[in-house]
PDB file of C-alpha atoms in Angstrom:
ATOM      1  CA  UNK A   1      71.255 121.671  91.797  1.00 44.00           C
ATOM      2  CA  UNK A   2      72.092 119.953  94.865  1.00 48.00           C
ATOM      3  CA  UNK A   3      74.598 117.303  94.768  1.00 47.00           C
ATOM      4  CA  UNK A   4      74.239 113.990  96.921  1.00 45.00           C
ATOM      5  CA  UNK A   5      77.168 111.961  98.169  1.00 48.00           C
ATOM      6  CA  UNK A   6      77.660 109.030  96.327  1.00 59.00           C
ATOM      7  CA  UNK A   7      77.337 105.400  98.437  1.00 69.00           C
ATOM      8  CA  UNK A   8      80.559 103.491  98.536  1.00 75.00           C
ATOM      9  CA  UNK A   9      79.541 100.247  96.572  1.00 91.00           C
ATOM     10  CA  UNK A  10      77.712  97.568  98.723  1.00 92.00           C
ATOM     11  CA  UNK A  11      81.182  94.658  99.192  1.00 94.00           C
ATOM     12  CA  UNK A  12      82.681  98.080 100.560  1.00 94.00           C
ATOM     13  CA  UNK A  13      80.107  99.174 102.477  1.00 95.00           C
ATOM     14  CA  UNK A  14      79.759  95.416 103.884  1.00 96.00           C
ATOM     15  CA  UNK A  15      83.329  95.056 104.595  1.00 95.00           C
ATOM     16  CA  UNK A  16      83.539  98.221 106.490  1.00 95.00           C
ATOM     17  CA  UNK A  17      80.981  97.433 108.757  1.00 96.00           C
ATOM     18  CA  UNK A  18      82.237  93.891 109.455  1.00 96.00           C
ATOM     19  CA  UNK A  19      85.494  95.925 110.447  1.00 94.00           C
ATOM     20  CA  UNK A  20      84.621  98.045 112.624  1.00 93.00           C
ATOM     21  CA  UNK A  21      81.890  95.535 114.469  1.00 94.00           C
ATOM     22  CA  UNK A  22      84.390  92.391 114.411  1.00 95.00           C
ATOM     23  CA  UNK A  23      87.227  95.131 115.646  1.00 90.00           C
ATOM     24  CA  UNK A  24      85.110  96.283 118.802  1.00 89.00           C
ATOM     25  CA  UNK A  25      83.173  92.512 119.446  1.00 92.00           C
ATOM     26  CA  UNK A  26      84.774  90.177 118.265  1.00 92.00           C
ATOM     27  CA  UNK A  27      83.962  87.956 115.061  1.00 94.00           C
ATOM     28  CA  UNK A  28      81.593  85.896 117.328  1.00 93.00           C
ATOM     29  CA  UNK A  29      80.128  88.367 118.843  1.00 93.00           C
ATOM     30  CA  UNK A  30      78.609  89.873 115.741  1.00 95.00           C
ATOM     31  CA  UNK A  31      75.820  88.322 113.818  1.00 94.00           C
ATOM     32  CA  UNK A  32      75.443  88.393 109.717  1.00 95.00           C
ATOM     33  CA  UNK A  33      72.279  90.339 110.387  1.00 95.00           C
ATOM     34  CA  UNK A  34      73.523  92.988 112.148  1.00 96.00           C
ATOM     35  CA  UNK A  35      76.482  93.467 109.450  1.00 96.00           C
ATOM     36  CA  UNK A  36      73.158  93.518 107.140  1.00 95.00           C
ATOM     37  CA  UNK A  37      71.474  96.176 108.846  1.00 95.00           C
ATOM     38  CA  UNK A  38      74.107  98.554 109.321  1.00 95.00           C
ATOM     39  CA  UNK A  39      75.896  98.005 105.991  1.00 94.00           C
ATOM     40  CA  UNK A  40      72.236  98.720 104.168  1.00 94.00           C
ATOM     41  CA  UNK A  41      72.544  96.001 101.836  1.00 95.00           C
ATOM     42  CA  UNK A  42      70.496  92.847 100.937  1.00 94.00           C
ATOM     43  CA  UNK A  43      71.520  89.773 102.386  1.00 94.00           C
ATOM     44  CA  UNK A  44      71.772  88.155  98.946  1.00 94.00           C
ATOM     45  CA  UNK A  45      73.976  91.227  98.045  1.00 94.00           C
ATOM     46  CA  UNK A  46      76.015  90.190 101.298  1.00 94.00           C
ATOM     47  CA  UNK A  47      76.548  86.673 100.377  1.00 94.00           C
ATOM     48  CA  UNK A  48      77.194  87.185  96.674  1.00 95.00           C
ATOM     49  CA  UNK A  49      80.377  89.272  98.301  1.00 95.00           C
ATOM     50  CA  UNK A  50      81.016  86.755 100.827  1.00 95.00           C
ATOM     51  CA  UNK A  51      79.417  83.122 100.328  1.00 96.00           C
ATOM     52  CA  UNK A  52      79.905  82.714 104.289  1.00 95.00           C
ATOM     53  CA  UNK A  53      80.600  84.658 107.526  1.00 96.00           C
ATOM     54  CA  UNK A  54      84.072  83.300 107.361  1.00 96.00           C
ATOM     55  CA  UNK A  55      84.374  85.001 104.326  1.00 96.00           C
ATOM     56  CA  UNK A  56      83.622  88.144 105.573  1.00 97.00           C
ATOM     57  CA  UNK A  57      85.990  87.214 108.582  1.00 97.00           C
ATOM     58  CA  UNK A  58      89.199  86.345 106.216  1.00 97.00           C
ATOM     59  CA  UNK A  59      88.773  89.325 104.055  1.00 97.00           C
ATOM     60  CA  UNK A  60      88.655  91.635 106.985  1.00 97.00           C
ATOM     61  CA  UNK A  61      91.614  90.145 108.792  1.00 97.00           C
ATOM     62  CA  UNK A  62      93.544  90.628 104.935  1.00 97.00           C
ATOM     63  CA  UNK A  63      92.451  94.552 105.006  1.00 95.00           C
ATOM     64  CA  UNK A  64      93.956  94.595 108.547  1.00 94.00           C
ATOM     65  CA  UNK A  65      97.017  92.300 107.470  1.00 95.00           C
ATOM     66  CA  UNK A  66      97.458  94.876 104.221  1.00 94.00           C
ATOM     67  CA  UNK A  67      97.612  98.167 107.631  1.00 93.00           C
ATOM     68  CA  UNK A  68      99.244  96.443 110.441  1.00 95.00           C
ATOM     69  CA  UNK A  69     102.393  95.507 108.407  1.00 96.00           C
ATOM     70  CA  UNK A  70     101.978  99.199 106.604  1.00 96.00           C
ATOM     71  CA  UNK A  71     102.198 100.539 109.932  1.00 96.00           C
ATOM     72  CA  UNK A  72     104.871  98.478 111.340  1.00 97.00           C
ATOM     73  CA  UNK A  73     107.106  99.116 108.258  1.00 97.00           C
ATOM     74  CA  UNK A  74     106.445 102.397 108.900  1.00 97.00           C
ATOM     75  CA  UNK A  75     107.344 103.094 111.967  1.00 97.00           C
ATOM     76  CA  UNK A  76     110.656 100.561 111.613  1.00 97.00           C
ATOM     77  CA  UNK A  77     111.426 103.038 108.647  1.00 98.00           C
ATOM     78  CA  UNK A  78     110.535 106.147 110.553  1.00 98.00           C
ATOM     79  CA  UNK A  79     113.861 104.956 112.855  1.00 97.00           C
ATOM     80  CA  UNK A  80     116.138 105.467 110.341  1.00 96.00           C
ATOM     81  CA  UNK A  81     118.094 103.213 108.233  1.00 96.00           C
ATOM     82  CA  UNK A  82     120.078 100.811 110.952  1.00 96.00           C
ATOM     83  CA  UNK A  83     118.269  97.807 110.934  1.00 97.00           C
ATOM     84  CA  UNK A  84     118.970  97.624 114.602  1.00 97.00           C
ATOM     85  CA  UNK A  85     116.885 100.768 115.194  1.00 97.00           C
ATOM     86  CA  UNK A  86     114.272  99.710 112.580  1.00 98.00           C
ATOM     87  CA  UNK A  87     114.106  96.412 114.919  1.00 98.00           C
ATOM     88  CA  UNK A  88     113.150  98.815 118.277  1.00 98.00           C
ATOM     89  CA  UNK A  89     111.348 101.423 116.055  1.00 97.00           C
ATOM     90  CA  UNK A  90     108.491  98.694 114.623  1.00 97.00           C
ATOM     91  CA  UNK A  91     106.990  99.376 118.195  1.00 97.00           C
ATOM     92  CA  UNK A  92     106.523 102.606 118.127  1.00 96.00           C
ATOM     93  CA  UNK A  93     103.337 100.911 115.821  1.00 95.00           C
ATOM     94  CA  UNK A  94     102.404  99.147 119.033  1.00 94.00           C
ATOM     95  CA  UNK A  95     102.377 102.347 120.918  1.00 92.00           C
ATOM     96  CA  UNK A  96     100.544 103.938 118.360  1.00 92.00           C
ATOM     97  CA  UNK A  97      97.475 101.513 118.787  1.00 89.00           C
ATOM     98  CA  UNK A  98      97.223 101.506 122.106  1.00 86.00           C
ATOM     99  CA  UNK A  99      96.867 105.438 121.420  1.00 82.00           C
ATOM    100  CA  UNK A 100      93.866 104.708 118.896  1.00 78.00           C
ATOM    101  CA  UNK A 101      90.490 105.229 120.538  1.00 66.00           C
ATOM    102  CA  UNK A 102      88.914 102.117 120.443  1.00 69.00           C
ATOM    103  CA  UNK A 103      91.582  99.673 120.381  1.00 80.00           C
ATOM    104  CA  UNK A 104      90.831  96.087 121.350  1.00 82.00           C
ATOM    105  CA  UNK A 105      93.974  94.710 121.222  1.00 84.00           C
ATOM    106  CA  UNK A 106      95.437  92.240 118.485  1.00 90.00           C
ATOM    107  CA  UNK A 107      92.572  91.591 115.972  1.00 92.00           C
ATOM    108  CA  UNK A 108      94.569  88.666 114.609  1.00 93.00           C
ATOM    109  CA  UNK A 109      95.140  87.496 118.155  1.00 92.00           C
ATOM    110  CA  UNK A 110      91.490  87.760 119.240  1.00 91.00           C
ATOM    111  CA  UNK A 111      90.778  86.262 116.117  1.00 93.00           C
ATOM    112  CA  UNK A 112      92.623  83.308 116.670  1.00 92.00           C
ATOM    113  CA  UNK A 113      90.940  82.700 120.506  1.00 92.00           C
ATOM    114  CA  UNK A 114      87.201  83.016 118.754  1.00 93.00           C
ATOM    115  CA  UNK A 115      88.479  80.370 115.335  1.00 92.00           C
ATOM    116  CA  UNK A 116      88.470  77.038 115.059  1.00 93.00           C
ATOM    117  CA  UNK A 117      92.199  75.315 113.969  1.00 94.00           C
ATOM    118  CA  UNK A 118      91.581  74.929 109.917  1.00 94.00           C
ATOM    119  CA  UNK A 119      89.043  77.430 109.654  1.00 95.00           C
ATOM    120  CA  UNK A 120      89.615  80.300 107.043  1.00 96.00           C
ATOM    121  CA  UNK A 121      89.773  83.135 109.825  1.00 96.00           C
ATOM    122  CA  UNK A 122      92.884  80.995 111.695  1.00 96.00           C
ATOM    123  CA  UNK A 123      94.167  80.340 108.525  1.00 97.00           C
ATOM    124  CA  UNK A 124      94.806  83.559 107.738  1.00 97.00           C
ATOM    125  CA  UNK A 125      95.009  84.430 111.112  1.00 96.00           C
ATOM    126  CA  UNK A 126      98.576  82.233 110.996  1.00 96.00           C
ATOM    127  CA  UNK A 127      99.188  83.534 107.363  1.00 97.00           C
ATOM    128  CA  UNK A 128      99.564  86.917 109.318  1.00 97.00           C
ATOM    129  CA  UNK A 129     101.522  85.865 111.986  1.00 97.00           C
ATOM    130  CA  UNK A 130     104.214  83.805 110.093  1.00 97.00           C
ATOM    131  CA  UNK A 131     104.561  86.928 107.505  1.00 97.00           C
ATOM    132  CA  UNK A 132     105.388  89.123 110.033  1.00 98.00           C
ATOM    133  CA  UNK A 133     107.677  87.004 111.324  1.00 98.00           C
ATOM    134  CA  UNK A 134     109.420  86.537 107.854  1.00 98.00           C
ATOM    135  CA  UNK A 135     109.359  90.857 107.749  1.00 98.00           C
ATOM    136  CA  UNK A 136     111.181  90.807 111.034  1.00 98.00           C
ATOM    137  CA  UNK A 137     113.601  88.338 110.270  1.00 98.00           C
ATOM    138  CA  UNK A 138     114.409  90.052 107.178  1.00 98.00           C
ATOM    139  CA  UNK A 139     115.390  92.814 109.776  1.00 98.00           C
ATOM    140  CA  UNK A 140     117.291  90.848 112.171  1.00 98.00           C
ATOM    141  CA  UNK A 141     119.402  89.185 109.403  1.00 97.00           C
ATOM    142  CA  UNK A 142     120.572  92.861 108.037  1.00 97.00           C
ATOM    143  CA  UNK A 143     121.269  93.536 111.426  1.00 97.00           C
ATOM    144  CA  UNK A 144     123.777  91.065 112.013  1.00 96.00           C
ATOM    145  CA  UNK A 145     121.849  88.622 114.488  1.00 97.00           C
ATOM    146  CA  UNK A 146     123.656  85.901 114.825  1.00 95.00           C
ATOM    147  CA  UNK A 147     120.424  83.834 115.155  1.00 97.00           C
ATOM    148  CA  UNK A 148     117.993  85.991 112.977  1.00 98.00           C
ATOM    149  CA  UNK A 149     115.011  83.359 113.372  1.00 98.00           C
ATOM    150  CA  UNK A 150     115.453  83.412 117.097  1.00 98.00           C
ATOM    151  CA  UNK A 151     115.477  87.184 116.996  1.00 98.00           C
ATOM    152  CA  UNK A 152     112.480  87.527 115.116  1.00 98.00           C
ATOM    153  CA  UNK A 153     110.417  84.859 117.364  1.00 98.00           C
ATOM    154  CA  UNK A 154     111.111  86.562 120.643  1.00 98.00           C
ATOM    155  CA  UNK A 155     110.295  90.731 118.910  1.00 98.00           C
ATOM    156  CA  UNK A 156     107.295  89.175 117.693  1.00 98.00           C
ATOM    157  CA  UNK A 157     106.475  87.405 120.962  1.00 97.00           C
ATOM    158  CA  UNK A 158     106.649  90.542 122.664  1.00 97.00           C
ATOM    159  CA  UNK A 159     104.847  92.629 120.389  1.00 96.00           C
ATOM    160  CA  UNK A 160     102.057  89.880 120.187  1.00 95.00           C
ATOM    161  CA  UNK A 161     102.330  90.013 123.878  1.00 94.00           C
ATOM    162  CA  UNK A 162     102.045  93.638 123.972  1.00 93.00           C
ATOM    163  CA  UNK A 163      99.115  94.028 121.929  1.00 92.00           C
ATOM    164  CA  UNK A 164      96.986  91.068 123.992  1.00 90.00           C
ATOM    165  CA  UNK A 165      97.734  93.117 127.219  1.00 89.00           C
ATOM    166  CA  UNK A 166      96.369  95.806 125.637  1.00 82.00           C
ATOM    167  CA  UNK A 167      93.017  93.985 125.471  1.00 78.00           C
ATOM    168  CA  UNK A 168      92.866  93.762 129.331  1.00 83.00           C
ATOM    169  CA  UNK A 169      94.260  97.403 130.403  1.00 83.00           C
ATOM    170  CA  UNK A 170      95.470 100.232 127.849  1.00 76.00           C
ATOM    171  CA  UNK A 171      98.679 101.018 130.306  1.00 84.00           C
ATOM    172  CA  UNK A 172     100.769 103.354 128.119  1.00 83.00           C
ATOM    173  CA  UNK A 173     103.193 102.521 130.057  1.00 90.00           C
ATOM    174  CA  UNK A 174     103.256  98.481 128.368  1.00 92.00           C
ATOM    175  CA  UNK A 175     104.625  99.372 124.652  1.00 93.00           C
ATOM    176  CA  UNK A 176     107.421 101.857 126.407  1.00 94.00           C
ATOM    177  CA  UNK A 177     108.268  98.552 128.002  1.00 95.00           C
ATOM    178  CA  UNK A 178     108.356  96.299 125.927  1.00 95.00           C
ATOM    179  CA  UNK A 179     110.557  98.802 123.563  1.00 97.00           C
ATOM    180  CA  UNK A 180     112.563  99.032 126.091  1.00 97.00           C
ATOM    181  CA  UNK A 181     112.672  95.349 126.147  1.00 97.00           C
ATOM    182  CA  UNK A 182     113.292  95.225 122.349  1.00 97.00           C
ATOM    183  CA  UNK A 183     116.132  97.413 122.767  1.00 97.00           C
ATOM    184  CA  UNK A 184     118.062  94.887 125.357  1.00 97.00           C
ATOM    185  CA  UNK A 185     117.277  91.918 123.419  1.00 97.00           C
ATOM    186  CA  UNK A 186     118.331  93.264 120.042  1.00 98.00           C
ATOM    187  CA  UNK A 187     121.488  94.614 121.685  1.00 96.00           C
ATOM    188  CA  UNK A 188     122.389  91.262 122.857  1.00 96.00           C
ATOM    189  CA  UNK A 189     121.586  89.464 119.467  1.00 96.00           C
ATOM    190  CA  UNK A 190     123.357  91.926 117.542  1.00 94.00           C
ATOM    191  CA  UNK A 191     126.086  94.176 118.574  1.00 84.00           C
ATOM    192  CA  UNK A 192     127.781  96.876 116.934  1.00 78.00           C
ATOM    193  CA  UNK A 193     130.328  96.270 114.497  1.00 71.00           C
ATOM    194  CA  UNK A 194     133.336  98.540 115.513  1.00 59.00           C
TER     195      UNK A 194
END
């Protein structure tokens, strides 16, 4: 008897479509109906998952949220267990992406450009941003950072800033730098106890 894969159930199936269109066009660039269409559901069976697009939009920036800071935690753990190398390790997650076929750059970031202030997409969108900020901190205070919040704002600047470049050109040579970068600055803000 032959067996049949089974379909993932339909919120699944919706939400990954809406991930991978929003991820390559953007969440404005991508209509309900085509999420619709490609998901195979019913549009009632769409909106009794998500009463509105920005539904959709907020649940698939949390299922990139729940990765992004699984990868970054990753790869800071992957350094070993200073905290100052954890701080300079977290981009080897950057690099990582821009090695991913298909990478757009920052979905939070382009998320933000295509949401309106108060909308649920920015407000997660921000939710995102400030957590990772908290994570990093976390970091920089075990490291000894004399400033830890200061510390945190400028690694996540330049990771932000690193993943928004690679929207525009997929230069390997960007996350190398901006390690490299990560490496000065968390030298400066915390040196070695002797």
């Amino acid at each position: 008897m032959p067996t049949t894969a089974k379909r993932a159930p339909a919120r699944e199936r919706i939400l990954t479509t809406a991930e991978a269109l929003f991820a390559a066009h953007g969440l404005r660039g991508v209509g309900v109906d085509r999420i619709i269409a490609e998901s195979g559901v019913a549009k009632s069976t769409l909106y009794v998952h998500f009463p509105s697009k920005d539904e959709l939009a907020a649940a698939y920036l949390r299922r990139v949220d729940d990765s992004w800071r699984g990868r970054l935690r990753a790869a800071a753990l992957a350094a070993g267990d200073d905290p100052r190398e954890q701080l300079v390790g977290l981009f080897d997650a950057v690099s990582a992406s821009y090695e991913r076929h298909g990478f757009h750059g920052c979905p939070f970031i382009n998320a933000a450009a295509e949401s309106e202030p108060g909308s649920l997409p920015h407000e997660v969108t921000v939710a995102h941003k400030r957590a990772v900020r908290v994570w990093v901190r976390g970091l920089a205070q075990a490291a000894g950072a004399a400033d830890p919040d200061a510390l945190a704002l400028q690694l996540t600047l330049l990771v932000d800033g690193t993943l928004a470049a690679g929207k525009l050109e997929q230069d390997p040579a960007m996350p190398a730098a901006a390690k490299a970068a990560a490496r000065a600055v968390v030298e400066r803000a915390c040196p070695p106890t002797a």
